[in-house]
Coordinates of C-alpha atoms and ligand atoms in Angstrom, one line a residue:
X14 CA -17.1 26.8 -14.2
X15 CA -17.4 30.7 -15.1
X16 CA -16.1 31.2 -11.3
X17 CA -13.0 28.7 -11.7
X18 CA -12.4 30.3 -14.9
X19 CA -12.0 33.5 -13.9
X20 CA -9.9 31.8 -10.8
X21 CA -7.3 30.3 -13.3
X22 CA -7.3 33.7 -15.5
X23 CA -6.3 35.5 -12.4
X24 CA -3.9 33.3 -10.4
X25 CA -2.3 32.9 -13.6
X26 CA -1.7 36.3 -14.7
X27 CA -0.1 36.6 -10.7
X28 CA 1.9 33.4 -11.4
X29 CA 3.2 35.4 -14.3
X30 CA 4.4 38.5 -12.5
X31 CA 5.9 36.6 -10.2
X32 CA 7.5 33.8 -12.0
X33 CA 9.6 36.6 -13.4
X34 CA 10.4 38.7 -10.0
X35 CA 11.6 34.6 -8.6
X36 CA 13.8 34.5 -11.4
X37 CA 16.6 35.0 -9.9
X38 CA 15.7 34.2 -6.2
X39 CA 18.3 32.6 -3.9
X40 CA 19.1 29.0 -2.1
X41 CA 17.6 30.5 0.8
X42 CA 14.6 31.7 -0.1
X43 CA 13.7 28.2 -2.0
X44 CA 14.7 26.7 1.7
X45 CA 12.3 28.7 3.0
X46 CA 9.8 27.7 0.9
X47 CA 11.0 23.8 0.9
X48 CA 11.3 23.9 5.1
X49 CA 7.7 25.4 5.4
X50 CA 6.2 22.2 3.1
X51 CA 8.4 20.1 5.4
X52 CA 7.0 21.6 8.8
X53 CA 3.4 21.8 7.9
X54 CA 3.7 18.0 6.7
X55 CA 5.3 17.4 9.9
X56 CA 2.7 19.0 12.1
X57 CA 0.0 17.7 10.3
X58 CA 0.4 14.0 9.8
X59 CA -2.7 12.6 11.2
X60 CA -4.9 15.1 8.8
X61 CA -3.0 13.8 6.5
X62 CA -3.9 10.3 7.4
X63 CA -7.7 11.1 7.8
X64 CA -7.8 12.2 4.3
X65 CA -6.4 9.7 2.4
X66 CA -7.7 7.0 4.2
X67 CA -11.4 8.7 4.0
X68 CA -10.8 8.5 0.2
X69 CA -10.1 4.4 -0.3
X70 CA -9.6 3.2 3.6
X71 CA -5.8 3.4 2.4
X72 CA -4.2 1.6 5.6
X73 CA -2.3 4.2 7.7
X74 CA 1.4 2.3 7.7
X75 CA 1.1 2.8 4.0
X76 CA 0.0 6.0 4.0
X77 CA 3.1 6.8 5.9
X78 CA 5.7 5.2 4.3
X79 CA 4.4 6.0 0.4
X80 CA 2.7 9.2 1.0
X81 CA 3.9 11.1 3.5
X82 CA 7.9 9.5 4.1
X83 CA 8.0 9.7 0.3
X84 CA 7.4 13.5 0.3
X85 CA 9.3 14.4 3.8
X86 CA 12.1 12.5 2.1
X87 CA 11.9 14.5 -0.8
X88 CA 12.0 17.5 0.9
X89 CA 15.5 16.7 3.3
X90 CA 17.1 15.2 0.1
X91 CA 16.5 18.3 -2.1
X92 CA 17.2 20.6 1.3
X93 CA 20.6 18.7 1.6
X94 CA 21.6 18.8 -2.1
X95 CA 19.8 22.5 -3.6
X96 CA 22.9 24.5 -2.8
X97 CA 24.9 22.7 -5.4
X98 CA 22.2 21.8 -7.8
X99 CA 21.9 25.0 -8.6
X100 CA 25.9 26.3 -8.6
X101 CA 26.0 27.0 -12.3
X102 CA 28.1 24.0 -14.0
X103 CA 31.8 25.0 -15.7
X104 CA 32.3 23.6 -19.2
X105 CA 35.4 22.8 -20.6
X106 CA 36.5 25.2 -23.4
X107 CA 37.7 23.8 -26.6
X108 CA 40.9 25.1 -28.7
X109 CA 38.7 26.6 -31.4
X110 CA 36.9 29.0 -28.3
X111 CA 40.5 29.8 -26.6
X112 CA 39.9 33.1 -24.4
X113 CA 36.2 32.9 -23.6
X114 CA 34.5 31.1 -20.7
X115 CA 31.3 28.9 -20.3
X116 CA 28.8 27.5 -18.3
X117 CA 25.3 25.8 -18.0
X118 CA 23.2 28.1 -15.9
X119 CA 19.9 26.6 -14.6
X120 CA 17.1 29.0 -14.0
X121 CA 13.6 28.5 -13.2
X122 CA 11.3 27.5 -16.0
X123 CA 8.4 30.1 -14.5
X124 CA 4.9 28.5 -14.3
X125 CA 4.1 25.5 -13.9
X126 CA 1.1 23.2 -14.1
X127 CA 1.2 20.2 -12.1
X128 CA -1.6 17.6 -12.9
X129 CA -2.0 14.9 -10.2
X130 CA -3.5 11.2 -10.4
X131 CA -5.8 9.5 -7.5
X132 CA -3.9 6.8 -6.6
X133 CA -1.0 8.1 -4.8
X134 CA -2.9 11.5 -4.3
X135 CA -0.6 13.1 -1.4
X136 CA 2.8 11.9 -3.1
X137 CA 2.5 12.7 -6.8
X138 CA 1.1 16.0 -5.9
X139 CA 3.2 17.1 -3.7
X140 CA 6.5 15.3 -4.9
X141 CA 6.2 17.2 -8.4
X142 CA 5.7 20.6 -6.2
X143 CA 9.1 20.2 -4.5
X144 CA 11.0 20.2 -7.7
X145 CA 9.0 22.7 -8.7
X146 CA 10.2 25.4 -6.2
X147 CA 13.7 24.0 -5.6
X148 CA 14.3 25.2 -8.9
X149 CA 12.6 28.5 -8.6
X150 CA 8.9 28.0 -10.4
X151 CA 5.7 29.1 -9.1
X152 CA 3.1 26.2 -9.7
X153 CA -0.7 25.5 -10.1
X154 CA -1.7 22.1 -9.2
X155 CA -4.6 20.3 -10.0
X156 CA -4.9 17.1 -7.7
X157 CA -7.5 14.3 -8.9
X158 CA -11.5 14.7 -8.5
X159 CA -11.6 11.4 -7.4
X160 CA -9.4 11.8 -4.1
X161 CA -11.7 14.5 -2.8
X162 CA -10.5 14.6 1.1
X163 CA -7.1 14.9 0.0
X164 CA -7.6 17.2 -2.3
X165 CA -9.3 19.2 -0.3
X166 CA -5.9 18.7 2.2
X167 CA -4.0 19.7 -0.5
X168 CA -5.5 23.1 -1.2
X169 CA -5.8 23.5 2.9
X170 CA -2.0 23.1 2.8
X171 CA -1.3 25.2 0.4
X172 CA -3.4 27.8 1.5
X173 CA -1.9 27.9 4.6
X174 CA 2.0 27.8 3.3
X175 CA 2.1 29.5 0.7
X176 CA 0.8 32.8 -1.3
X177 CA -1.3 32.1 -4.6
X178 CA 1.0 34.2 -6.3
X179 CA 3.9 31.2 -6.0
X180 CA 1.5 28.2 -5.1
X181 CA -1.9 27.4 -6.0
X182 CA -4.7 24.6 -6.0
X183 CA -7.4 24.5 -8.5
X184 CA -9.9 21.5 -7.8
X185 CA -12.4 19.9 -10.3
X186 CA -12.9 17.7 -13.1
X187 CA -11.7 17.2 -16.1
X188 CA -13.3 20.5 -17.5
X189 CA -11.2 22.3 -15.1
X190 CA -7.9 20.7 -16.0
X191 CA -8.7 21.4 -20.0
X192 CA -9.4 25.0 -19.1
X193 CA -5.7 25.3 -16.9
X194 CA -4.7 23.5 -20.7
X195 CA -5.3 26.3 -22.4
X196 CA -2.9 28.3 -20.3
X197 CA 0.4 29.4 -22.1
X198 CA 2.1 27.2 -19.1
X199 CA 6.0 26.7 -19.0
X200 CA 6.0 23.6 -18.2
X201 CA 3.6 20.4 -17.4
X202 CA 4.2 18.0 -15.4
X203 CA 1.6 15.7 -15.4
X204 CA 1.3 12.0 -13.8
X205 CA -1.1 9.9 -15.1
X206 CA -2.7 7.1 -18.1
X207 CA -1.1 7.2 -21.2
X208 CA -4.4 7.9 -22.7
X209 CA -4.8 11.4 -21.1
X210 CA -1.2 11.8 -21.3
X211 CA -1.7 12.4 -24.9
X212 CA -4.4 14.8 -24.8
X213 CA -2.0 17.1 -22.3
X214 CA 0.7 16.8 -24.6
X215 CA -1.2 17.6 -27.5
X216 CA -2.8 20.9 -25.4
X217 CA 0.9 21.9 -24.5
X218 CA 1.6 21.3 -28.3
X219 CA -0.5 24.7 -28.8
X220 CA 2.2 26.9 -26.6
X221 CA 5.4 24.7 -27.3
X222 CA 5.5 24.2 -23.4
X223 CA 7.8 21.3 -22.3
X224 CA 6.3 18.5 -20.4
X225 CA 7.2 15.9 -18.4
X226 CA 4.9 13.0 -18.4
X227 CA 5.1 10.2 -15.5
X228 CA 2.6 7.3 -17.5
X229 CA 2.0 3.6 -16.7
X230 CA 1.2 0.6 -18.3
X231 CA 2.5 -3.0 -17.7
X232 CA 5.4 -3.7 -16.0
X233 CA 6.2 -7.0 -16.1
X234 CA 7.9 -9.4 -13.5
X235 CA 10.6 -12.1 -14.7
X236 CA 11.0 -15.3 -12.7
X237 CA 13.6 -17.3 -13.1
X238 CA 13.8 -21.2 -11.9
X239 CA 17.3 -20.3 -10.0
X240 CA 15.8 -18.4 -7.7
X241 CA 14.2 -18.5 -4.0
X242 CA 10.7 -18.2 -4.5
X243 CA 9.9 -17.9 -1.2
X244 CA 11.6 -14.8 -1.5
X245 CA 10.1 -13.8 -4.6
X246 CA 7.0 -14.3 -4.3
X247 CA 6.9 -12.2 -0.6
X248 CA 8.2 -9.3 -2.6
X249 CA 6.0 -9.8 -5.7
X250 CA 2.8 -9.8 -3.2
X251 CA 3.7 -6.5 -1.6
X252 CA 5.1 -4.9 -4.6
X253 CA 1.4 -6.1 -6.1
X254 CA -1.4 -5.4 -3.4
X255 CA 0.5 -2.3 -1.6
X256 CA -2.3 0.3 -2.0
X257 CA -4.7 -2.4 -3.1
X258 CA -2.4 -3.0 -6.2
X259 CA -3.3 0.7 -7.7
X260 CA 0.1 1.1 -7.9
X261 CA 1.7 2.4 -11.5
X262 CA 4.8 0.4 -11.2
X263 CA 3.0 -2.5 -9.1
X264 CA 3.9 -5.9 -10.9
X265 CA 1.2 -5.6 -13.5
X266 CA 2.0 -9.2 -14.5
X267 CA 4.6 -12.5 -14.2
X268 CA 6.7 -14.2 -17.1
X269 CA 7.2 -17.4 -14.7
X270 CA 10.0 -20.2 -16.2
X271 CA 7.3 -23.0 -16.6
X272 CA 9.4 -25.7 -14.4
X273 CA 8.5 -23.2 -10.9
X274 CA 5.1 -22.1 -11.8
X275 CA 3.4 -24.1 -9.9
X276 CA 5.8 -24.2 -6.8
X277 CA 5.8 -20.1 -7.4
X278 CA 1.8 -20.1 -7.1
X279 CA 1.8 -22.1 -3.8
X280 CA 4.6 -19.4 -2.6
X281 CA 2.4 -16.5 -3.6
X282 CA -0.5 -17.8 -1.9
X283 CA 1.4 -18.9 1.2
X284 CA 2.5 -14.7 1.5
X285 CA -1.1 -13.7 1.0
X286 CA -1.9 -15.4 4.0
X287 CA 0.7 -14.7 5.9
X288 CA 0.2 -10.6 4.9
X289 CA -3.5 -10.2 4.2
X290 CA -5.0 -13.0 6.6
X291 CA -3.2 -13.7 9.2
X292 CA -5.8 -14.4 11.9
X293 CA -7.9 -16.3 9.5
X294 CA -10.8 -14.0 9.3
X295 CA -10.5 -13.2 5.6
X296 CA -8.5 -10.6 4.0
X297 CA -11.7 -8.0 4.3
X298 CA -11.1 -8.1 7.7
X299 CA -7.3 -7.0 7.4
X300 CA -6.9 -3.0 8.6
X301 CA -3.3 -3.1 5.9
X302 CA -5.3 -3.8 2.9
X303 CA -7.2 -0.8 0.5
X304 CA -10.2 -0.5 -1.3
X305 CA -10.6 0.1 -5.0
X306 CA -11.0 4.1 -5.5
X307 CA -15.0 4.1 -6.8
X308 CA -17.5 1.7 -8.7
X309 CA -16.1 2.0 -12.3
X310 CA -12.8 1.0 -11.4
X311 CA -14.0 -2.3 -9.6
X312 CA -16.1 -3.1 -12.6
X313 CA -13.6 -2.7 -14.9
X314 CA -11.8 -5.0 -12.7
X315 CA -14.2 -7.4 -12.3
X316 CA -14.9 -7.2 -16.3
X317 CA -11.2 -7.7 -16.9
X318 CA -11.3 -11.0 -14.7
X319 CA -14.4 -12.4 -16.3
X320 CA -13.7 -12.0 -19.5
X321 CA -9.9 -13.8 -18.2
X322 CA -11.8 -16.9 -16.7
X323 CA -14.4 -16.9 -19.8
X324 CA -11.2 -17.8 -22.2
X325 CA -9.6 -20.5 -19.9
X326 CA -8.0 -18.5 -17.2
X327 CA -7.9 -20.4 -14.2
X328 CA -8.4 -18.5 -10.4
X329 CA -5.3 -19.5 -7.8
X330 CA -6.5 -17.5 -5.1
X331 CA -8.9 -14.6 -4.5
X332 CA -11.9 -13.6 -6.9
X333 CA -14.4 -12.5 -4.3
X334 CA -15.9 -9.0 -4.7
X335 CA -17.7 -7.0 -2.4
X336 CA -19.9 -4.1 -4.8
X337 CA -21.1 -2.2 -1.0
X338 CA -17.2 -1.1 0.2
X339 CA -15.1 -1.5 -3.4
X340 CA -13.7 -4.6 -1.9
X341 CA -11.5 -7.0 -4.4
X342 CA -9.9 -9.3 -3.1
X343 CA -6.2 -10.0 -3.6
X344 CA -6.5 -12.1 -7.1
X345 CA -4.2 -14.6 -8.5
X346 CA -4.9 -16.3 -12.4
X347 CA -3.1 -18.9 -14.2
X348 CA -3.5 -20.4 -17.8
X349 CA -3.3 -16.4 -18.9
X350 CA -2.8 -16.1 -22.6
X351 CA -2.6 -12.8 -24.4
X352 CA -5.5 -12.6 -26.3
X353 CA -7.2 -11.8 -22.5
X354 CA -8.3 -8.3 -22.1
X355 CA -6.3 -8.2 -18.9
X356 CA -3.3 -8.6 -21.3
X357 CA -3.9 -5.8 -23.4
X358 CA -4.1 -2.7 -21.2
X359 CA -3.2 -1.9 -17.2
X360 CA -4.6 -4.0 -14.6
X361 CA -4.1 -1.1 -12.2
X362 CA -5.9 -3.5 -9.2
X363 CA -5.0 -6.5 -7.3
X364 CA -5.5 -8.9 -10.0
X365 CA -2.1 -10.9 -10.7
X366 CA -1.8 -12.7 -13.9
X367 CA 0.4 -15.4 -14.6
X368 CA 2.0 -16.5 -18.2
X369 CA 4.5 -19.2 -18.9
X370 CA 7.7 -19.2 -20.6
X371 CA 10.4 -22.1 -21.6
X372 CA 13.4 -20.1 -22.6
X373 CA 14.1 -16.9 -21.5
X374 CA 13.9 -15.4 -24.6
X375 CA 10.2 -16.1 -25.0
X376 CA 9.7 -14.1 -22.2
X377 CA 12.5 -11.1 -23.8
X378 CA 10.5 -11.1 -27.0
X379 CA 7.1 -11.1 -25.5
X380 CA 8.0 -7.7 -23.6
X381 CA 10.2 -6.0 -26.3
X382 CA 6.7 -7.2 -28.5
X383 CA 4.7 -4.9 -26.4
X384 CA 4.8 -1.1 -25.2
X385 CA 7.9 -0.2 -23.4
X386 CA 6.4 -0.5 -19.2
X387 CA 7.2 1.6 -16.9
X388 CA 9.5 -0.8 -14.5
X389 CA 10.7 -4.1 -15.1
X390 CA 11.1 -6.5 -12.3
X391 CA 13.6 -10.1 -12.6
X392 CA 13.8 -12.7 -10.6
X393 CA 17.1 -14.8 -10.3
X394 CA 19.9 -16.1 -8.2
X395 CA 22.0 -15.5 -11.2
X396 CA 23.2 -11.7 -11.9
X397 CA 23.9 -12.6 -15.4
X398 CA 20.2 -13.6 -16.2
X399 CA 19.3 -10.6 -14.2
X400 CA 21.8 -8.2 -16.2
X401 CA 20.5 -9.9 -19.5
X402 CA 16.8 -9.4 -18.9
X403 CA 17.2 -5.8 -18.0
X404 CA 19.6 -5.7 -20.7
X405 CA 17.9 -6.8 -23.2
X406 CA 14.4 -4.9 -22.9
X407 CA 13.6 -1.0 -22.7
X408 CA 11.6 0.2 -19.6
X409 CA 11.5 3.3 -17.5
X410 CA 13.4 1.5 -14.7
X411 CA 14.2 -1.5 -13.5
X412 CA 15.1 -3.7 -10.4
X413 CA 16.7 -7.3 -9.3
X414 CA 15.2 -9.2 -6.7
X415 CA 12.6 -7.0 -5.5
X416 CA 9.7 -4.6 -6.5
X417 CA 9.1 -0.9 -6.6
X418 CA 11.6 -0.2 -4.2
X419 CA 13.4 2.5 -7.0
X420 CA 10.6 4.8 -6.9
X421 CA 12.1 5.6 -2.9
X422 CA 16.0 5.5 -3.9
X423 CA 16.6 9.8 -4.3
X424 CA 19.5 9.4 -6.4
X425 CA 18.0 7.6 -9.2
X426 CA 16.1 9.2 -12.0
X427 CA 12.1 7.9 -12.0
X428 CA 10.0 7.6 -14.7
X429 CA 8.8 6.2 -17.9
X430 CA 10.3 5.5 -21.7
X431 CA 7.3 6.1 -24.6
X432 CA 4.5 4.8 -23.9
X433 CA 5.1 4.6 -20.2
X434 CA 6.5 8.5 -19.9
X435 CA 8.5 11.1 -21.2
X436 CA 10.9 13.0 -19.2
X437 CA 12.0 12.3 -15.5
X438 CA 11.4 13.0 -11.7
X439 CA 13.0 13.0 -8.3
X440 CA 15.7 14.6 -6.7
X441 CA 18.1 16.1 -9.2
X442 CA 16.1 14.9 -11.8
X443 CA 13.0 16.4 -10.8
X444 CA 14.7 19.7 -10.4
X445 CA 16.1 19.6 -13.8
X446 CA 12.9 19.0 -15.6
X447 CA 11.5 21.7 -13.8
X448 CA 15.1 23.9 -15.1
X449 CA 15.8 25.3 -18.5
X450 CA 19.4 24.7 -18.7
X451 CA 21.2 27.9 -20.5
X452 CA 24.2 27.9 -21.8
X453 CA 26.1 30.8 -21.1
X454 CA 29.7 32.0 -22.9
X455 CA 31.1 34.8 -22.0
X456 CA 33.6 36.3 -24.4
X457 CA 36.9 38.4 -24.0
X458 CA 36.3 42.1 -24.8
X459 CA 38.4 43.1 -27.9
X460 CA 39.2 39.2 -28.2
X461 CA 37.4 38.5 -32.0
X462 CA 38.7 35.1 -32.7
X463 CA 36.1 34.5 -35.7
X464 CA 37.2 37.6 -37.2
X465 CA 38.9 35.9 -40.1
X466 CA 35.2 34.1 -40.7
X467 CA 33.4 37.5 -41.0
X468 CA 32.8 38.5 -44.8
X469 CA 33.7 39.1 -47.4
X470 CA 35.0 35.4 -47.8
X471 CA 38.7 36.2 -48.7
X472 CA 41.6 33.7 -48.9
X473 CA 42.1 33.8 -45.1
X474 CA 38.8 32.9 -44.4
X475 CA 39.1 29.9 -47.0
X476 CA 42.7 28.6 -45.0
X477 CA 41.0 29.3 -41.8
X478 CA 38.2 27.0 -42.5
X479 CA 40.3 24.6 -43.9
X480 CA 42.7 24.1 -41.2
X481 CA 39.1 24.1 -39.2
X482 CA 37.7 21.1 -41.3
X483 CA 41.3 19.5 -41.4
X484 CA 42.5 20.2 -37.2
X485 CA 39.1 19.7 -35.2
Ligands
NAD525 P1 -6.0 9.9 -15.4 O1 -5.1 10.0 -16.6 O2 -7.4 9.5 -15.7 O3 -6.1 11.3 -14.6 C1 -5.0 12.0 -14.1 C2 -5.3 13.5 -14.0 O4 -5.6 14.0 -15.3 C3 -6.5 13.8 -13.1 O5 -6.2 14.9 -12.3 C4 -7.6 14.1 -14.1 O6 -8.5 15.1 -13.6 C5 -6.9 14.7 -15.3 N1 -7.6 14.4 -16.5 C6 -8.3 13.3 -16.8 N2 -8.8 13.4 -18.1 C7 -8.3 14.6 -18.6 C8 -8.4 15.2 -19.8 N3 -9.2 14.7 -20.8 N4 -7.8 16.4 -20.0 C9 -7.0 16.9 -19.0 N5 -6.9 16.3 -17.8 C10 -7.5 15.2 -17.6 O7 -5.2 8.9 -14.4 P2 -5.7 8.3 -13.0 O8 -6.8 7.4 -13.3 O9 -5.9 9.4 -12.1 O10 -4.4 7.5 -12.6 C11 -4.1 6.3 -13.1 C12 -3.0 6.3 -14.1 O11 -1.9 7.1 -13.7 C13 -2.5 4.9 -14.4 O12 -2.3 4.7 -15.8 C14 -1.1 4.9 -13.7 O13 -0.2 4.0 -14.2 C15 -0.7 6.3 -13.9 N6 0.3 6.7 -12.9 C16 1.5 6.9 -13.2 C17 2.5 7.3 -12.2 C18 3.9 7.6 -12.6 O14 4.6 8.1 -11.7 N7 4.4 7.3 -13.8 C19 2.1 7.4 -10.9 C20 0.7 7.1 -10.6 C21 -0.2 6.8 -11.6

């Protein structure tokens, strides 16, 4: 730890320097940057695959469609768009400020931390790093202990495209991130539980640094009884067991209209099959289907779905666990009722709980009841029960008639509300929380229009501010 701290103490002090010489540093030379990221991604794709996979035998279809398209498409997005992202913005000037001009000017916030969870471990490091330098910052990211091939990739990559003075990797533990917390950082942007997310905003609370927070938590899934569940339930069952369902805005649960529930179970074990088992050998068998990422998490799992079936939950499909290769098995429970642990906090597996409603509103209250999720998900034929769902709850983000999906749409903001986040990422988004928006006026030279508010107060200044008060 004395090594690493003396690491951080001196890349940091170099971030510094050079946060400040990047201030004002060009579209091109954030291309240059950008297209170096892209071309080392591009070249080395299957050491990206190796990695990951090595960590929790993520399937390699999945590794490159949510790890590594994810970030490429990032990358061309932000390549496409930086130009005029960063064009300083006209505002319109109001009678009162006749003569001068102004603008919002984004600039570079300077260092920034970038904390990174397991679960996605390529993505949410790298995606956070892209904003990062198209708005000018130099960063320090920490990826997750628990992903140690890919973080170990990471820090290879970064190494190899970039100097420490703009991009760095620190690895370790939890020590190691506390330590980079004590660092008068410019900004934090930090993707993780809502639990630790605290702690890092409390730690940025000592140097008033800004953060952005990406959280999780439950999103829920709304079925309707107008609706094709053959449909539904195909998305729901990738949207859930996509990266063995350690997914933050995976369908953490489903509010099912009581009059399909049971036709909406047969669906969802029907997909399984078809996704998960399709030559009949058992979903273990499957090559598309993750592990869980170590022992604790699958015996937190496997507590949550005892202590579900010890209070009357019933098992649909799924239950078996295999302790020797952090195997769960895709997992689906009826008869949930909320008292159940795996009510109360993230499932953040492939167990899928099921609860009942009559009326929609059961299901609106039961949600606005709880912390505000991350992503919503409805179900419906109908646009207006769709529109009044989303409507009528607060999440991060939401989506009709499928799953996840948002998290890959580059125009949309993505993150969480409360509980489930604070702040947003992605494309213009991302580079904005990684901006300090200034405003800038520029005023006329011999041009004092406030003149008549300067003291002493006479009766100009009184008519002045009364026409003010009465005019505008
Ligand atoms: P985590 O909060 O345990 O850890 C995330 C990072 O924080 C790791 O790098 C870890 O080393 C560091 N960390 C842990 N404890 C710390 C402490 N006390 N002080 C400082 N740093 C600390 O999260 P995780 O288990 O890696 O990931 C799962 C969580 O992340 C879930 O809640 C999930 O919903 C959420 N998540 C959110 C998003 C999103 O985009 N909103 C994406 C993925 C995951």
């Amino acid at each position: 730890m004395e090594n690493t701290a003396h690491t951080i103490d001196r890349i940091f002090s170099l971030q510094q320097t050079q946060a400040i010489k990047q201030r004002r540093s060009p579209v091109a030379a954030r291309v240059k940057l950008l297209t170096a990221l892209l071309n080392w991604i591009k070249d080395h794709q299957e050491d990206i695959r190796k990695a990951i996979h090595a960590d929790f035998k993520k399937p390699y279809t999945e590794i490159d469609i949510s790890e590594i398209f994810v970030v490429t498409s990032e990358i061309n997005h932000t390549l496409k768009h930086l130009s005029s992202w960063m064009k300083p913005k006209k505002v319109p000037t109001p009678l009162t400020m006749l003569g001068s001009k102004s603008y919002v000017q984004l600039e570079p916030k300077g260092v920034c931390l970038i904390i990174a969870p397991w679960n996605y471990p390529f993505n949410l490091a790298l995606g956070p790093l892209v904003s990062a330098l198209a708005a000018g910052n130099t960063a320090i990211i920490k990826p997750s202990e628990m992903t140690p091939h890919t973080s170990a990739l990471i820090r290879r990559l970064c190494a190899e495209v970039f100097d420490e003075n703009v991009v760095a990797v620190i690895e370790g533990e939890v020590e190691v991130a506390q330590r980079l917390l004590q660092k008068p950082f410019d900004h934090i942007f930090f993707t993780g539980s809502p639990m630790v997310g605290k702690l890092i905003m409390k730690a940025a609370a000592e140097h008033l640094t800004s953060v952005t927070l990406e959280l999780g938590g439950k999103s829920p899934a709304v079925i309707d009884q107008r609706v094709d569940l053959k449909d539904a339930a195909s998305k729901l069952v990738w949207g859930k067991f996509v990266n063995c369902g350690q997914t933050c805005i995976a369908p953490d649960y489903l509010l099912v209209q009581t009059s399909v529930k049971k036709q909406l179970v047969e669906a969802i074990k029907t997909s399984l099959e078809d996704m998960y088992n399709p030559s009949a050998k058992g979903v273990q068998a499957s090559p598309d289907y993750a592990r869980i990422v170590n022992t604790k998490h699958l015996q937190r799992l496997s507590q949550l779905l005892q202590d579900a079936v010890s209070k009357g939950a019933v098992v649909e499909y799924g239950g078996t666990i295999d302790v020797s290769e952090n195997y769960f098995e895709p997992t689906l429970i009826s008869h949930v009722t909320q008292d159940m642990a795996i009510m109360q906090e993230e499932i953040f597996g492939p167990l899928l709980p099921l609860m009942e409603y009559q009326e929609i509103d059961e299901a609106i209250d039961y949600i606005n009841a709880n912390p505000k999720p991350l992503a919503l998900y409805t179900f419906s034929n109908s646009d207006s029960f769709n529109r009044n769902v989303i409507a009528s709850t607060s999440s991060g983000g939401a989506v009709a008639n499928d799953c996840v999906l948002h998290f890959l749409q580059t125009e949309l903001p993505f993150g969480g509300v409360n509980n489930s986040g604070i702040g947003k990422a992605h494309g213009y988004y991302g580079f904005l929380a990684f901006s300090n928006e200034k405003a800038v006026m520029e005023q006329r030279i011999g041009l004092t229009a406030s003149k008549p508010l300067y003291p002493p107060y006479g009766a100009m200044a009184k008519k002045v501010v009364a026409s003010l008060l009465k005019w505008f």
